[in-house]
Structures are given as C-alpha cells and as structure tokens.
Amino acid sequence: MNALLSVSDKTGIVELARALHGLGIALLSTGGTAKLLTDNGLPVTEVADMTGFPEMLDGRVKTLHPRVHGGLLARRDVPAHMAALAEHGIDTIDLLVVNLYPFEATVAKPGCTLEDAIENIDIGGPAMVRSAAKNWKDVAVLTDASQYATVVAELQASGSVSEKTKFALSVAAFNRISQYDGAISDYLSCIQPDGSLSAFPAQSNGRFIKLQDLRYGENPHQQAAFYRDLYPAPGSLVTAQQLQGKELSFNNIADADAAWECVKSFDTPACVIVKHANPCGVAIAVDALSAYGKAFATDPTSAFGGIIAFNCTVDEAAAAQISKQFVEVLMAPAFTPQALAIFQAKANVRVLQIALPHPLGQPAGASAWERGRNAVDAKRIGSGLLLQTADNHTLTLADLRVVTKVQPTPAQLQDMLFAWTVAQYVKSNAIVFCLDGQTRGVGAGQMSRLDSARIASIKAEHAGLTLSGTVVASDAFFPFRDGLDVVVDAGATCIIQPGGSMRDDEVVAAADERGVAMVYTGVRHFRH
C-alpha cells in the first residue's frame, strides 16, 4: 500500500506516518510535510521524485500530475485502468492525507489583503481530495486529524480500511471541499470595487451541519431536522448540552432560541418564560428564584408548558419552585447538583446547559464573513432568502429623549430600559407593561397596536396584577393618540417608544394632557 501525506496543519501527522510505516505502508509526501517526516526519522519519497517533475511556481504546481491523479483515480476492479497504470509505470495511491491551505484562518486575520487571501487558495489539495473521494472504494481520504485514529485502528485490526469507513471519509472530504469553496466564494464576492468588504456577498453560501433529525416539524405531518452554523457563535442555542429529558422537538428548539436570546441580553439575574415564540413573563431580580417568581406571576396560565431560560445559576431553591409546574424546556448557564437532583424526578423535562457568550467572543476558526454571518438573521421566502444584520441594538439612558413636560423618575428610566429590552423579543405589534423589573402584561403579534395593548391589559387582569404606575414599551411608534390613551387608561404613567409618526406632536400633546412621561428611542424593534 502507498500513502500520500500533504498537510498544511501538521497536527498528529508524525504519529500517523509512524503508525503507517509500522504497518508496512510506503510514504509519499510533499514539501514541508516531507521534511518534517524525514526529520523524525521516517523514510519518505518526495512526490517530485515520484513524478520526475520538480515543484514549481513557488509551490503552486507540485501534485497536479498524472502519476498522482492516476494513482488516486484508477479503479482497481477495471482491468483497463490497471493496465494503463502498468503501461506508464504508475503506482496506486491507497491512502491520501490532505488538509488544505488555511484560507479561512487567513482571511479571519485583521488586515488580511486580497493578495494574502489569493495565495492561500489551495489548488492541488482540493484536486487530490476530489480524486480520492470520487474513487472512495479504493482510496481512503483523510481531511482532518480527528479521523486518523479510526483509520489506524482499522488498518491494525484487519490490514485494510472498511468500505463503510471509506465512504464516510469520502462524504466528509466532499463536505470539506464544499466548505472551503464556499468560504472563498463568500470572501471574494464581498469585495467591493473600492476594496472594502460588503456586509452581504454577491452569492450567499450557507454551510450548516446537521445535529439531528427531528420527530416532525411544526406539525406532525411535516418532516424536520436541526442544523447549526459551520462556525456557531459562542453562547448560542446550538452549543447547548442537554443534561436530561426527552428529545427536543422543532417547536421546542424555536421557542428555546427565543427565550435564550432574550434572557442573555440582561446583565443582572433574569428569567424569561416563552410560549409560542413570545415572552409571556420576564423579570430581573437578585437571584434565580426571585426572578422566576416574578416572571411566572406575569401570566401563570401561559407559563404552563412553557420554555424557561435563566442567565444565572439555577440552585436548589429555584429548582424546587420550578418543579411544581409543567415545564417543557429549562435552560441556564449552570445548575447546582441539588437542582439537577430535583429535576431527575421529572425525567421528561428537557434541561439544557448553555455557556453565556463572552462579550468579545468569536467563533473559533471563523473567517471575517463567517463571524459576520453569526450577526445576520435569515428568513426563507418562496424560492428566496432575506438576509439582514441582527437586531442587536443596545439602548442606554443617554439614548433616551424625553418629549413630555413630565420627567421620568430614575426608577422609571430603569424600568423603561427593561421594558424596551423585552419588547425587542416580542412579536409585532408589541406592547409590554412593566414595573420594578417585572413584566405585568404582554400583548404580542396583533395586526393592531390597540389590540396588543388591550390584550396586555386583559392578561394582567387575569393574573391579578395591577397596571397602576407601570411603564409601557411599544416596539414602534403610536400612529394616533388612541394607543396612548388605552395604555394610560390601563394605569401606565410612563411610555417608551421609538417616535417618528407623522402625528408625534398629537401623541406628545395627549401625553401631556394625561400627565404622563414619554421618551423616544429613535429606534424601533419590529419582529416578524
């Protein structure tokens, strides 16, 4: 058997070569890989000696030769192929080990130039990988160091690599080539005439890894699967570790993502309860137990069978209270052993542990475009795709503009920031009543902002909560004063909204007439 080793990332290559040599497999190699193996006392034939043709053009041409590709592509079960090899003195190559020039890592570096990127586009490597992967029944192709141990174990056990493993390696190889070419396409098609990088490439090449098949989609008659980005953002739902419980469903995942994205936006201990993609209860407090109690009190009816997310450790006290209710999914960055012991008695509860993202965290190995992709939202439409930068705008007190005669108090200002954060994750039209770091009523997803306001009031009434003295957040402006009147009639004394209506003056006058404070954010939060 003959093995050709040509790798950019040298991780584990000496150990692999030593194992192959110990099995009597002849080693072929190129450039730096050949030198490394020789320096480690391994007998290696350089590809240039095998082809009789030197490397040229600064290494751009070294393996693009019939002796290489003939050895990879020849079918061993086709006599004419083998006769052609014999006629031209070409040996078969039975195992190929290649990882590609580090294009993704290169373009991820600050200050990467177009010239740097171009010189890190591998040509010979992908060509060899495709040849070997096409001829997978006869050639095992390894494109990642994580595959080395499996192949060595099979060779040591039986003297060959199983057909099952070779096919899996072939699929992985074609996937790697697809990822590589996609990264090149993304980067190059982002380059503008002036040399700057566009936020959106001329061609979008989504690259996703399947995590699992799902029992069904939104409804039982729909098929579904769960995928993650090739380079997932740290602290995202796809990085979660499921500690216990049934398999996640399609709707579980969608709702869990909504809950997690909302809760991780708070800096203080927070709890978010989501039902059908909308927060039905959100609160901040001194600890998980207090936050949960306040969030649950917002809408106990909707919280039944909900998705619960925390941005802090869930301890025994919080777990004991949560376990009294029917919960579909529970998420937190950490759980105490005592808390997990409580949930073990409820085997169907899906418990997920997710590390909170570091403020400066970036996906490891991601290119500049891949890092950007994690800040891009996508929505499928018929035979098309809408892409937009993520709605991750952070509002500060300095951004607020008071437009009424009544000035908000410091406590109201804090509640306004809280309410505004919650409204960002509520389906439009969104109206959110809050007080003391607790949602008191949430109106979501209505065609009329008035209806959302009325629904929020009704929900507060059903939960036995007063709306007197509350702060209200509206995700978009009030087009008429009637929306303001509805929330003030319900008990609101302070309103936070984007502003920007043609009738802003009328709405401000109405607020002054009613004696309430109102501030503008200058930013809206539509969520469809």
GROMACS .gro file of C-alpha atoms in nm, residues 233-237 257-267 270 272 309-311 354-357 421 425:
model
   27
  233ALA     CA    1  -2.141   3.185   1.770
  234PRO     CA    2  -2.035   3.121   2.131
  235GLY     CA    3  -2.329   3.121   2.368
  236SER     CA    4  -2.589   3.030   2.106
  237LEU     CA    5  -2.854   2.762   2.150
  257ASP     CA    6  -3.397   3.006   2.095
  258ALA     CA    7  -3.641   3.294   2.153
  259ALA     CA    8  -3.612   3.252   2.531
  260TRP     CA    9  -3.233   3.221   2.532
  261GLU     CA   10  -3.174   3.519   2.304
  262CYS     CA   11  -3.392   3.733   2.530
  263VAL     CA   12  -3.252   3.623   2.867
  264LYS     CA   13  -2.887   3.657   2.769
  265SER     CA   14  -2.945   4.024   2.685
  266PHE     CA   15  -2.972   4.108   3.058
  267ASP     CA   16  -2.671   4.173   3.280
  270ALA     CA   17  -3.307   3.724   3.483
  272VAL     CA   18  -3.765   3.455   3.066
  309ALA     CA   19  -3.447   3.041   3.046
  310PHE     CA   20  -3.211   3.188   3.307
  311ASN     CA   21  -2.889   3.382   3.264
  354ILE     CA   22  -2.550   2.680   2.774
  355ALA     CA   23  -2.245   2.892   2.843
  356LEU     CA   24  -2.313   3.262   2.821
  357PRO     CA   25  -2.120   3.431   2.540
  421THR     CA   26  -3.536   4.503   2.603
  425TYR     CA   27  -3.820   3.990   2.161
   0.00000   0.00000   0.00000
